[in-house]
Short mmCIF file of C-alpha atoms in Angstrom, two decimals:
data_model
loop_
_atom_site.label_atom_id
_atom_site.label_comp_id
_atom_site.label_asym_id
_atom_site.label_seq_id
_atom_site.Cartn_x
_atom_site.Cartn_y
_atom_site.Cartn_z
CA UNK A 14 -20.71 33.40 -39.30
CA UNK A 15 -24.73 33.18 -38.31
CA UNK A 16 -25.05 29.62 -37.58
CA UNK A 17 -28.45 27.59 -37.69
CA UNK A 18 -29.24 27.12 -34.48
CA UNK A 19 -32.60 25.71 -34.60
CA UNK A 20 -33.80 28.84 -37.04
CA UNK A 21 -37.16 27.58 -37.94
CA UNK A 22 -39.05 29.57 -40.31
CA UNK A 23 -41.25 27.47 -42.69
CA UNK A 24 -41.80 27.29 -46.21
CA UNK A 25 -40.12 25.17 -48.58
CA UNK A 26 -41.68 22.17 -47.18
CA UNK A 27 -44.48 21.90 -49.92
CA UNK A 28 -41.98 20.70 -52.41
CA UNK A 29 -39.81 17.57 -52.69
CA UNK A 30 -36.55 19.09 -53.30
CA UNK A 31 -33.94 18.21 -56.11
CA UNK A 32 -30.74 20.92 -55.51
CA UNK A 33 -28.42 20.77 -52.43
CA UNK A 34 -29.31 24.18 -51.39
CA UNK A 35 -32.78 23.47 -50.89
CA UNK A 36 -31.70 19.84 -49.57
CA UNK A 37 -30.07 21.12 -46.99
CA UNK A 38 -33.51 23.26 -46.47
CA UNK A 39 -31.68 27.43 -46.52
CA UNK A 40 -35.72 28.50 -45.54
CA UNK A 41 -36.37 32.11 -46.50
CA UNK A 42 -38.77 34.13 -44.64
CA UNK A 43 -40.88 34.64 -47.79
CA UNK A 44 -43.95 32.75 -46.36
CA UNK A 45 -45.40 33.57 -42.76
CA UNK A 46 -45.39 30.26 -41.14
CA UNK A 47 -48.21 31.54 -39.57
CA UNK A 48 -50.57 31.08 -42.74
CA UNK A 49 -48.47 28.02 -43.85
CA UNK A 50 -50.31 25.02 -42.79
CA UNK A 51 -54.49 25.70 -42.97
CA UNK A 52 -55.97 22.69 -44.12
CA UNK A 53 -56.33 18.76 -44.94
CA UNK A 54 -54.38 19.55 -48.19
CA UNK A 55 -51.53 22.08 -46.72
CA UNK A 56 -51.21 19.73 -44.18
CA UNK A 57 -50.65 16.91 -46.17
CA UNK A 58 -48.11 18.86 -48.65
CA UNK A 59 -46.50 19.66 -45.52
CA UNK A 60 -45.84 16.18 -44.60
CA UNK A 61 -45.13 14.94 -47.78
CA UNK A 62 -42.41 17.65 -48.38
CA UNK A 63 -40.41 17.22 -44.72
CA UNK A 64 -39.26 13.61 -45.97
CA UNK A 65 -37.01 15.64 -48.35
CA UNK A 66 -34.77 16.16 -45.36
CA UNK A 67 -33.96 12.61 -45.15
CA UNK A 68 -33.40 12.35 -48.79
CA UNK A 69 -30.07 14.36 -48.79
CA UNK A 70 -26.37 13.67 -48.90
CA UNK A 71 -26.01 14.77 -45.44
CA UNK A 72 -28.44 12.31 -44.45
CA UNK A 73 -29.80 9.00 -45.78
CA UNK A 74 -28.37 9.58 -49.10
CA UNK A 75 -24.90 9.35 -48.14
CA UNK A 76 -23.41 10.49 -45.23
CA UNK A 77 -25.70 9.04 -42.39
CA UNK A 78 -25.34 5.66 -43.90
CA UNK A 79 -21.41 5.85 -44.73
CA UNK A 80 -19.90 7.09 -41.45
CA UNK A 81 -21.03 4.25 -39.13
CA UNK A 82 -19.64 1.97 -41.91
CA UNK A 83 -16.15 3.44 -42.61
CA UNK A 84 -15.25 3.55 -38.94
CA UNK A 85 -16.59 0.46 -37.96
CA UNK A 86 -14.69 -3.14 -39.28
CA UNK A 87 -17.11 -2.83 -42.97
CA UNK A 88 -15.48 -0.48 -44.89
CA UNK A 89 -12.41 1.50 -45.94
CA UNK A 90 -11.80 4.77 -48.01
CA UNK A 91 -9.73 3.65 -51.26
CA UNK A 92 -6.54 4.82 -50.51
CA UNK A 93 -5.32 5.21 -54.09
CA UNK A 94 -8.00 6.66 -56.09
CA UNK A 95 -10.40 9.13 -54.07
CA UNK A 96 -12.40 12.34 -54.38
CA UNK A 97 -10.76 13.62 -51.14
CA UNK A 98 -14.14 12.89 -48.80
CA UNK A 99 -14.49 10.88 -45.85
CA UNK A 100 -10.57 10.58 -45.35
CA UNK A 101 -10.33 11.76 -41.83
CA UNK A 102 -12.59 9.29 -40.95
CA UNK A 103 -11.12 6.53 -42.17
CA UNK A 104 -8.17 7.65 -40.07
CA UNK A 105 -9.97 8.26 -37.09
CA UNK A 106 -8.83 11.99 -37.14
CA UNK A 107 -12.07 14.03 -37.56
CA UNK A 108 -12.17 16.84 -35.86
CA UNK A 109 -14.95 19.82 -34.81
CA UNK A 110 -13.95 22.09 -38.33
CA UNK A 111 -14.86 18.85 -40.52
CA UNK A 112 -16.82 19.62 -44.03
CA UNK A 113 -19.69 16.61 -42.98
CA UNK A 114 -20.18 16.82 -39.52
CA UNK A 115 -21.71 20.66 -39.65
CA UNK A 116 -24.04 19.78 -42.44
CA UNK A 117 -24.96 17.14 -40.59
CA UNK A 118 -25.48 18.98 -38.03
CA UNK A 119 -27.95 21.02 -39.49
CA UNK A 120 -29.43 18.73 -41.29
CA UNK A 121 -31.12 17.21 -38.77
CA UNK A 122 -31.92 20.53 -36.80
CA UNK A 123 -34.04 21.47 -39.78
CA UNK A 124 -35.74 18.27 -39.64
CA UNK A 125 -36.65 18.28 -35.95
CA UNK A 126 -37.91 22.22 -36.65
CA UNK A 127 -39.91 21.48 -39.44
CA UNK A 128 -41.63 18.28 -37.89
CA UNK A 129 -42.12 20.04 -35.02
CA UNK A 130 -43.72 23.11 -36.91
CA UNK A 131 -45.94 21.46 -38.52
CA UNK A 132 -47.01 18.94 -35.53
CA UNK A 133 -47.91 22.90 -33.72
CA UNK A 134 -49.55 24.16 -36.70
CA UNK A 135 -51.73 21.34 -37.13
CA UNK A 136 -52.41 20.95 -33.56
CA UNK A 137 -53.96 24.29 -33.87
CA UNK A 138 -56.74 24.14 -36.63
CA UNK A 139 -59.99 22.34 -36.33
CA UNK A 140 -60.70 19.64 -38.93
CA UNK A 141 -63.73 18.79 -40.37
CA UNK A 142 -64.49 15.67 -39.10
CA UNK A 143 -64.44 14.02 -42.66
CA UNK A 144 -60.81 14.30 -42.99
CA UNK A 145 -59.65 14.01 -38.80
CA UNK A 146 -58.34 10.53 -39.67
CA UNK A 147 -55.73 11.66 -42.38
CA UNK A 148 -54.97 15.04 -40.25
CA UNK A 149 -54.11 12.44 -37.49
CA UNK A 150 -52.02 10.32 -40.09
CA UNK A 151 -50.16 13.13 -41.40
CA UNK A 152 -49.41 14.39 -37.68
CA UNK A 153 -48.21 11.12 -36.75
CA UNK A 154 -45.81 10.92 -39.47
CA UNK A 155 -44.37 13.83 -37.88
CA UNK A 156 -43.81 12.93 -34.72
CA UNK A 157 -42.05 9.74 -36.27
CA UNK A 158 -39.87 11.57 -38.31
CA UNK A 159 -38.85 13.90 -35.67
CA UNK A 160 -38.19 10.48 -33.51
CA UNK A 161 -35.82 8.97 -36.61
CA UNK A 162 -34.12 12.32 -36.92
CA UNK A 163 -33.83 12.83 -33.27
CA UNK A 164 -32.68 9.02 -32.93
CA UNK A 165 -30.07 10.05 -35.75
CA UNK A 166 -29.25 12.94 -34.09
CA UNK A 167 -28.09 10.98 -30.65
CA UNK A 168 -26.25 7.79 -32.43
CA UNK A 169 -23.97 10.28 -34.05
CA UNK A 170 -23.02 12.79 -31.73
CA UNK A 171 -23.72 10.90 -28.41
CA UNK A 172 -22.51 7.68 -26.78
CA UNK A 173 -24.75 5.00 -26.26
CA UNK A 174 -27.47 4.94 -23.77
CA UNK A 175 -25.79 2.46 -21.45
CA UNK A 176 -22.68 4.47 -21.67
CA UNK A 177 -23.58 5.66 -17.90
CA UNK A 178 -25.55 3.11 -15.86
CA UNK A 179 -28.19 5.72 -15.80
CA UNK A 180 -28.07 7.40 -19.19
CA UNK A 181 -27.21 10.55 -17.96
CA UNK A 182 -24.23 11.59 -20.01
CA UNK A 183 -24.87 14.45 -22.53
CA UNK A 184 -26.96 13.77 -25.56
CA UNK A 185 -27.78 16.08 -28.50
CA UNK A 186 -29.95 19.55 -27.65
CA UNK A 187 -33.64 19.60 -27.94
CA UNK A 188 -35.35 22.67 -28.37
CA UNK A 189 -38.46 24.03 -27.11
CA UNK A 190 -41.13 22.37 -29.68
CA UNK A 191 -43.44 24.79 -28.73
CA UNK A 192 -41.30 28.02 -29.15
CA UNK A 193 -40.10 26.80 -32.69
CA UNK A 194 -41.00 28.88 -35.44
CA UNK A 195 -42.14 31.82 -33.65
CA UNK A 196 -41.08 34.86 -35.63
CA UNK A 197 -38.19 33.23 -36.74
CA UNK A 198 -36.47 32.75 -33.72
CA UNK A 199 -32.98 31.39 -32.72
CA UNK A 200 -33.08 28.90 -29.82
CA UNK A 201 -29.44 28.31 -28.21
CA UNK A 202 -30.07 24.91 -26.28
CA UNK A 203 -27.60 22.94 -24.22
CA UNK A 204 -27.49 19.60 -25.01
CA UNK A 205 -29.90 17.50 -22.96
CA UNK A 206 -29.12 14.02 -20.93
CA UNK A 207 -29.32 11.00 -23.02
CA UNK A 208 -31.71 9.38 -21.09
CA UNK A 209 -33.76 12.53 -21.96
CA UNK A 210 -33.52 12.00 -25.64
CA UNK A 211 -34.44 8.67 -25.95
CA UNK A 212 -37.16 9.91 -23.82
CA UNK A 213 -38.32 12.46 -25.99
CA UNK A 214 -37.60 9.78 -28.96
CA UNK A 215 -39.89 6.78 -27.46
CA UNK A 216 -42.97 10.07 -26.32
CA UNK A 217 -42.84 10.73 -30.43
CA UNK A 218 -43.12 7.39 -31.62
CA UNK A 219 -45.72 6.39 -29.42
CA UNK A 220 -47.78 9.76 -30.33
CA UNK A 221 -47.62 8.71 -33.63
CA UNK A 222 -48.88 4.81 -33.32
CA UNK A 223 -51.48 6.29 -31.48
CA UNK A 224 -52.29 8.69 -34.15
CA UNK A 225 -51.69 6.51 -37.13
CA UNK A 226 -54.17 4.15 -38.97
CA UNK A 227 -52.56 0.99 -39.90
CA UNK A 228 -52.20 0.81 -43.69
CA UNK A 229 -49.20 -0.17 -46.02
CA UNK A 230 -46.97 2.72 -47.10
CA UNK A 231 -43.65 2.15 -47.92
CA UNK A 232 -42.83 5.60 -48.89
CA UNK A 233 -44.12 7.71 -45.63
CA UNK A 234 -44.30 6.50 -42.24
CA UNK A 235 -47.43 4.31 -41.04
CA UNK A 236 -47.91 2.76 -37.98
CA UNK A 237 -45.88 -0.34 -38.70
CA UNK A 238 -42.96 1.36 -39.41
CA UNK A 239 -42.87 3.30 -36.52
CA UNK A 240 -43.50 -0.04 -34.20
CA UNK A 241 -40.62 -1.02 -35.90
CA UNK A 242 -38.72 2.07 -35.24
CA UNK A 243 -39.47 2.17 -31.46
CA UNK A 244 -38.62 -1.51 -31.59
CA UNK A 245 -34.85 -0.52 -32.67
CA UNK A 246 -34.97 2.30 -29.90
CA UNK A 247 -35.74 -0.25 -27.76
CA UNK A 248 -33.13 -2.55 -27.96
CA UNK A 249 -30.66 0.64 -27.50
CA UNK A 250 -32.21 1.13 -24.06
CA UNK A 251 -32.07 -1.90 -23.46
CA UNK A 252 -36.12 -2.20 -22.98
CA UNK A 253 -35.18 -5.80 -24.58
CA UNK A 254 -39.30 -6.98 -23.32
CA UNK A 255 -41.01 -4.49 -25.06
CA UNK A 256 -38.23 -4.65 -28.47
CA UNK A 257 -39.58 -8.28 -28.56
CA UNK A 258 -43.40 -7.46 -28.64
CA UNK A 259 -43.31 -4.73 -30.92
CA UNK A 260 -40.81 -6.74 -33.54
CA UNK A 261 -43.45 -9.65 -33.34
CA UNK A 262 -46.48 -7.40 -33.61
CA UNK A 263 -44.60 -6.09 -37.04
CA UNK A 264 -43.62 -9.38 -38.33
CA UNK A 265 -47.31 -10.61 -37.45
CA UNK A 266 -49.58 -8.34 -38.41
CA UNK A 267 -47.75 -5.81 -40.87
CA UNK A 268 -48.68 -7.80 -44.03
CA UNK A 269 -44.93 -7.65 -44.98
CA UNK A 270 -42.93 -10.58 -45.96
CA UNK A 271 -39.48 -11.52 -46.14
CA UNK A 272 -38.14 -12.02 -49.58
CA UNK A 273 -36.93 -15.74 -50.99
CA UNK A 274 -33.67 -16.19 -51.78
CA UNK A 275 -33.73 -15.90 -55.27
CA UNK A 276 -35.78 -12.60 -54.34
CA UNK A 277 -33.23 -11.26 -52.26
CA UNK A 278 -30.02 -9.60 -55.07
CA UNK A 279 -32.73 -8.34 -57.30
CA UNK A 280 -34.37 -6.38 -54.90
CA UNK A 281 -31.89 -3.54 -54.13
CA UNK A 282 -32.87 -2.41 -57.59
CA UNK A 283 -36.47 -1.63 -56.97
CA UNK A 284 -37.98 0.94 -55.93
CA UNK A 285 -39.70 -1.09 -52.71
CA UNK A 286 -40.14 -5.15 -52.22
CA UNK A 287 -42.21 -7.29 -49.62
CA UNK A 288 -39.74 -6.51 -46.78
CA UNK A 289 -40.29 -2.40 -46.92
CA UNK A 290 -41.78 -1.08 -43.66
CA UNK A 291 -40.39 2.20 -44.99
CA UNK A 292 -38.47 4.01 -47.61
CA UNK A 293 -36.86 7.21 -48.96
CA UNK A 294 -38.39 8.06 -52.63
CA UNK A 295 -35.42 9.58 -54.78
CA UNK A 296 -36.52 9.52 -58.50
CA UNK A 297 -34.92 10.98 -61.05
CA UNK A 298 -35.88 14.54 -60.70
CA UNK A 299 -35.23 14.58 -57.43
CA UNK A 300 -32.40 12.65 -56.01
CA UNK A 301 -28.49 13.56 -54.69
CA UNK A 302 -27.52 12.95 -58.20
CA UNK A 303 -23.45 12.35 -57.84
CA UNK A 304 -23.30 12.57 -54.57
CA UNK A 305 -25.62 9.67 -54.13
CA UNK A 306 -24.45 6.88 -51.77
CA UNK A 307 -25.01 4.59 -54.94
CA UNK A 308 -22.30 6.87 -56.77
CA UNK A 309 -19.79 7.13 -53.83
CA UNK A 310 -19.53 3.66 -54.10
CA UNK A 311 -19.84 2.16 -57.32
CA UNK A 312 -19.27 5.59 -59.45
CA UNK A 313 -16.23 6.94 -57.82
CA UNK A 314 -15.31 4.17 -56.00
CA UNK A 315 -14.58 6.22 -53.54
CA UNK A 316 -14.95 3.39 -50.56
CA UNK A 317 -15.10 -0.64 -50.35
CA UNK A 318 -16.35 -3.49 -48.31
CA UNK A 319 -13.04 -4.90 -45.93
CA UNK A 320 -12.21 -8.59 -46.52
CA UNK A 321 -12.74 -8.74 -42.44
CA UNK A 322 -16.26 -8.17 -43.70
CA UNK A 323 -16.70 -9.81 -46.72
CA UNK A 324 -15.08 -13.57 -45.17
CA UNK A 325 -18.16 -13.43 -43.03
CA UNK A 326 -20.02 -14.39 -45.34
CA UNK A 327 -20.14 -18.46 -46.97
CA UNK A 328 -19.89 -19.23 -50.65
CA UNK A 329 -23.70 -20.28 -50.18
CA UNK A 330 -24.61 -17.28 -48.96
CA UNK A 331 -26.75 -15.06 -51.58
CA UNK A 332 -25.88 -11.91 -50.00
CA UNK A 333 -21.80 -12.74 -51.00
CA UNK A 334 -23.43 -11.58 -54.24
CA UNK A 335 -23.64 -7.97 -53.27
CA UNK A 336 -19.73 -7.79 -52.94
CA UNK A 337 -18.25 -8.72 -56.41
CA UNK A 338 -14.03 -8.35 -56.56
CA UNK A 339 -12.96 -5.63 -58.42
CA UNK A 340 -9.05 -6.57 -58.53
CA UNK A 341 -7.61 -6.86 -54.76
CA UNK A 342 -11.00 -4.63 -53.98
CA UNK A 343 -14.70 -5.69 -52.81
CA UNK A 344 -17.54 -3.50 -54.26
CA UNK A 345 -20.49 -2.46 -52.34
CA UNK A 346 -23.92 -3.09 -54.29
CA UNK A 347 -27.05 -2.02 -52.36
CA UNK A 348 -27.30 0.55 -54.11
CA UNK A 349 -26.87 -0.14 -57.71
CA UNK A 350 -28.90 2.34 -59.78
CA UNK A 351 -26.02 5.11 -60.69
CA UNK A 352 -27.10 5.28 -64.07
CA UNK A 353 -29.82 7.79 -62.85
CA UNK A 354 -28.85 8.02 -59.16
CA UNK A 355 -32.10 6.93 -58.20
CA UNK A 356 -31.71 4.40 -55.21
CA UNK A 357 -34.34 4.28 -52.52
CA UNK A 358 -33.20 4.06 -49.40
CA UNK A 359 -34.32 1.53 -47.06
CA UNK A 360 -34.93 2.50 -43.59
CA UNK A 361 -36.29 0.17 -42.21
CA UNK A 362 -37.14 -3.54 -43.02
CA UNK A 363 -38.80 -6.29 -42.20
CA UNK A 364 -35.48 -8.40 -41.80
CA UNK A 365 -34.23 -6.22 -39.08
CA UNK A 366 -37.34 -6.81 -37.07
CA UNK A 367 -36.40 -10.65 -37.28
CA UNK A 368 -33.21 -9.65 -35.83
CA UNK A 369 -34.21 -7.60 -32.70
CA UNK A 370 -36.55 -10.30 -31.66
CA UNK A 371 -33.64 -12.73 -31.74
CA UNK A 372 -31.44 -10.52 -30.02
CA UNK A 373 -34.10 -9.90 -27.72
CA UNK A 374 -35.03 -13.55 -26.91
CA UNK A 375 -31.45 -14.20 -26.17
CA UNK A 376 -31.18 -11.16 -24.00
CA UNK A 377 -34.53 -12.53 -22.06
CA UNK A 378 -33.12 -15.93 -21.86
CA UNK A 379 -35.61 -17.14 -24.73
CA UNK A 380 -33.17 -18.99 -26.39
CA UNK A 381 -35.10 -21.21 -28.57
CA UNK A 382 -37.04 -18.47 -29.78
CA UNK A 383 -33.68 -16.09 -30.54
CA UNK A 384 -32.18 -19.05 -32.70
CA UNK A 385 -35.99 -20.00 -34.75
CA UNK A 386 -35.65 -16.46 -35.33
CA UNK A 387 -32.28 -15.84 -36.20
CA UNK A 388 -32.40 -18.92 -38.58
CA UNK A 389 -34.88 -17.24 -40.70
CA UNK A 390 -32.39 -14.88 -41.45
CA UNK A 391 -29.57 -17.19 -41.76
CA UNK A 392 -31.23 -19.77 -43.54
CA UNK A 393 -32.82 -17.64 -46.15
CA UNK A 394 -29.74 -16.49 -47.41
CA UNK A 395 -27.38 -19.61 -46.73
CA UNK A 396 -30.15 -22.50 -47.33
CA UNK A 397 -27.08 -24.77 -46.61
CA UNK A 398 -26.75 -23.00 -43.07
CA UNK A 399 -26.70 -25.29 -40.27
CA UNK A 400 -29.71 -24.73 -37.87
CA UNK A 401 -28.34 -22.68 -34.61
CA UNK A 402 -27.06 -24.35 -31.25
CA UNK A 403 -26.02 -22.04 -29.69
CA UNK A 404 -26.72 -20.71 -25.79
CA UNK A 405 -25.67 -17.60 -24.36
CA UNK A 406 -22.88 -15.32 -25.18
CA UNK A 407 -21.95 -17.36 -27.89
CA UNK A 408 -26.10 -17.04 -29.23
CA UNK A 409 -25.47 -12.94 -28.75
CA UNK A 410 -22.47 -12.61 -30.43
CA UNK A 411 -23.73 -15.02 -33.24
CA UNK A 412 -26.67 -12.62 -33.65
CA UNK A 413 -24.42 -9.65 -33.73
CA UNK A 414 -22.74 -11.08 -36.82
CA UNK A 415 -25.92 -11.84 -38.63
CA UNK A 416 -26.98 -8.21 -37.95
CA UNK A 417 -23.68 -7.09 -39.02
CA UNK A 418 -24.27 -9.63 -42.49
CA UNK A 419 -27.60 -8.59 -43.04
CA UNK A 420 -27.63 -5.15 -42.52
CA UNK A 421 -24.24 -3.94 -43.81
CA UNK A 422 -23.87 -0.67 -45.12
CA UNK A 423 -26.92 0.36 -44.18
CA UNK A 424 -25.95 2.85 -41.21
CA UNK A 425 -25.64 0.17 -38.50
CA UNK A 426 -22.35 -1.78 -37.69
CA UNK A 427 -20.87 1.23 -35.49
CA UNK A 428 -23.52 1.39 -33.14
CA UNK A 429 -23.78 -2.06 -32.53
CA UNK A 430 -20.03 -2.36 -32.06
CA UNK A 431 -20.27 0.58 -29.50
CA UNK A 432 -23.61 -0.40 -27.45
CA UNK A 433 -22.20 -3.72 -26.78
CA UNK A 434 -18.46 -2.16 -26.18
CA UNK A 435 -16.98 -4.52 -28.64
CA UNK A 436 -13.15 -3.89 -29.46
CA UNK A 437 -12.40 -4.22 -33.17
CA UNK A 438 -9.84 -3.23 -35.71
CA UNK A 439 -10.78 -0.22 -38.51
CA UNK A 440 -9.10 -1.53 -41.49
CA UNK A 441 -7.35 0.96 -43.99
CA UNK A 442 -6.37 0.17 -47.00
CA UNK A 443 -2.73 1.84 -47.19
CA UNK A 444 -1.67 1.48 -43.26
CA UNK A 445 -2.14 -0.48 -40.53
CA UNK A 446 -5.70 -1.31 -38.98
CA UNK A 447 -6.53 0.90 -36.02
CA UNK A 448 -7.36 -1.29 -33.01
CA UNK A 449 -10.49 0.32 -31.11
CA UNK A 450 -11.07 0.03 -27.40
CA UNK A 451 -14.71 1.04 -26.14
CA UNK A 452 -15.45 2.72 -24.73
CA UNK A 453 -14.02 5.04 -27.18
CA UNK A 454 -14.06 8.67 -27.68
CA UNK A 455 -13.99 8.59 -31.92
CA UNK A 456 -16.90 6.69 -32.40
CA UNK A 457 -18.72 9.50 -32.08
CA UNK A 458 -18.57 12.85 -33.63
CA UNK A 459 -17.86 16.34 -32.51
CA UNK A 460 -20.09 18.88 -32.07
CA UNK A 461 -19.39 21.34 -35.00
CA UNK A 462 -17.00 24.56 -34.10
CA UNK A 463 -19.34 26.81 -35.22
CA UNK A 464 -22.72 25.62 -33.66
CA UNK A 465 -20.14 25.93 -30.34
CA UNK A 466 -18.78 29.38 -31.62
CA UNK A 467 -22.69 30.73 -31.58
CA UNK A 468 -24.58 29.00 -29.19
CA UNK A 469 -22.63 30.17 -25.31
CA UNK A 470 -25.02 26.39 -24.25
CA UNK A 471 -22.98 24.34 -25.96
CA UNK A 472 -19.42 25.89 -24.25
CA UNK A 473 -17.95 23.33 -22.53
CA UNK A 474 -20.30 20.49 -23.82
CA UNK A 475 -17.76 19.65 -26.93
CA UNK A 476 -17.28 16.06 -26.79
CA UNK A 477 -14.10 14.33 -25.25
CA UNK A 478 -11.29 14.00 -27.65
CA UNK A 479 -12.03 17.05 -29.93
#
């Protein structure tokens, strides 16, 4: 079977795209790419289009936000009364043949060609200097795109960066940007260090705040949103200094606020709110209709939040809300508008950002700055929280939990579990929990059989355990 292996011909990326075969982006070779992009307005339809990417079932949509939750201690598979998807990994027995990982997989390949493309392409016409400030906008939205998809791309199939003392255990592949697209061609790349990745990842991101103007748009990248992007790199690398300053530059000067708490339930229903530094448009026309995260969850009820989870949080706390009991079961509502499968999916927000500067304080030995900012969090939605005390571990592991509160089910817990090498139990509804010891080799995913079968790189590069 002819694989995509970074096969990067461009054209559908003028459209926002509503079917699964174009989500997944199956490019013809009906447009040169060479006569693609040509002006201000190509450009920009470009740009607009290559969010689609994100907005799919293999990536924000479902999958890339489920995973890290059903194998971490948030959420189990319902054991009774299931579609059949996501099984193996609430067992922990997913291996390199499985019917997610190799869209996956691709997904994300697409993305990183298609950002990449168009980042070339535009690097090669002259605008009129006019519209040079929204060329440079549009081309740093690429380069931060191909940073969250590459970032993507490493917390999945990769162990963390401090998994070696100097990051140099295998991360995902990176092709040759500037090969991409060239007559179609295949690129078979072996996968790259990690410490190269996250170099690649933190090159992009800073290309594109220098690029970017700074303006408010919740719905494409802008130069906020990718401080705030290379602030959560950050604090996987570690670079816990330069995590703080670009968290506070966000929170400071971003214009965004964090909502009240009688704000807070109400706004997983809209479209954006005051904390969006960015989001994933899915409207009606265009959206992952039933196999919407939304759906998976409330719909099908094909997954719940674990009572390990769900006794984290007080009776004060607003966000206890967002888990009603369903019999014996607690439901997951972030994403409540099935009716048209419509959910926008926040990427990032402003709430995080208060959350990597206190985990970043604490990790400087700032502690009275980690717990003022912590208690922002904490306070807003328990206003009958005490104020924090803490010092030390006990501060780190208390900010742990309110990242695990706050940002549940949003793609997170796992990879906060695994960079700090936490041991914790994956709960299962029908059997026994499943005690995992990092470092672990499950916790991330194999590289799909057939990428391996195709690409003579990747031979001997399948991760441990599959």
């Amino acid at each position: 079977m002819q694989k995509n292996i970074y096969i990067t011909i461009i054209t559908l990326l003028f459209t926002l795209m509503a079917c699964d075969d174009t989500l997944e982006q199956r490019l013809s070779d009906s447009v040169d790419v060479n006569e693609a992009i040509t002006d201000i307005n190509s450009l920009n339809l470009a740009a607009n289009g290559s969010y689609s990417g994100f907005a799919n079932s293999n990536h924000y949509n479902r999958s890339v936000l489920l995973i890290p939750e059903v194998l971490s201690d948030n959420a189990f598979i319902n054991a009774f009364d299931n579609t059949g998807r996501y099984l193996d990994y609430d067992n922990y027995a997913v291996n390199a043949n499985d019917n997610f990982v190799d869209p996956m997989w691709n997904n994300i390949t697409n993305i990183v060609a298609n950002t990449s493309i168009i980042i070339r392409k535009a690097n090669e016409i002259t605008f009129p200097e006019t519209v040079q400030e929204d060329a440079n906008q549009y081309i740093g939205e690429m380069y931060a795109l191909r940073a969250l998809a590459l970032h993507n791309f490493q917390l999945l199939f990769a162990q963390p960066y401090n998994f070696t003392t100097d990051a140099s255990h295998l991360g995902v592949p990176i092709p040759d940007f500037e090969l991409l697209g060239d007559g179609g061609s295949i690129q078979e790349p072996s996968r790259n260090t990690t410490a190269e990745v996250y170099a690649q990842i933190i090159n992009d991101l800073e290309s594109a705040i220098e690029l970017m103007r700074a303006e408010s748009l919740p719905f494409r990248m802008d130069v906020y949103a990718a401080k705030a992007l290379l602030a959560r790199v950050y604090i996987h690398t570690e670079n816990w200094t330069e995590a703080r300053d670009l968290a506070n530059d966000v929170i400071e000067n971003s214009g965004n606020q964090l909502l009240t708490n009688q704000d807070y339930i109400s706004s997983w229903a809209l479209d954006s709110n005051s904390e969006t530094l960015f989001a994933l448009v899915n409207n009606e026309t265009d959206n992952s209709g039933t196999n919407s995260i939304g759906y998976f969850y409330l719909t099908y009820e094909d997954a719940f939040a674990t009572d390990n989870f769900k006794n984290t949080l007080s009776d004060t706390d607003i966000r206890r809300e967002l888990y009603p009991a369903d019999g014996s079961v607690n439901l997951v509502t972030k994403y409540p508008r099935v009716d048209i499968q419509d959910d926008n999916i926040q990427v990032i927000r402003l709430s995080e950002m208060y959350l990597i500067k206190a985990e970043a304080h604490a990790q400087l030995t700032q502690e009275v700055e980690a717990r003022n900012a912590l208690d922002l969090i904490i306070q807003r939605a328990d206003p009958m929280a005490s104020p924090s005390a803490e010092t030390g571990e006990a501060l780190l592991d208390k900010i742990l939990l309110e990242r695990r509160k706050e940002l549940a089910f949003e793609g997170f817990r796992l990879y906060d579990l695994t960079r700090y090498g936490k041991t914790f139990n994956k709960f299962r509804q029908d059997a026994d929990p499943i005690m995992i010891s990092a470092p672990e080799n499950r916790t991330i995913l194999p590289i799909p059989i057939d990428e391996i079968n195709v690409n003579p790189n990747l031979a001997g590069q399948q991760n441990p355990g599959y």
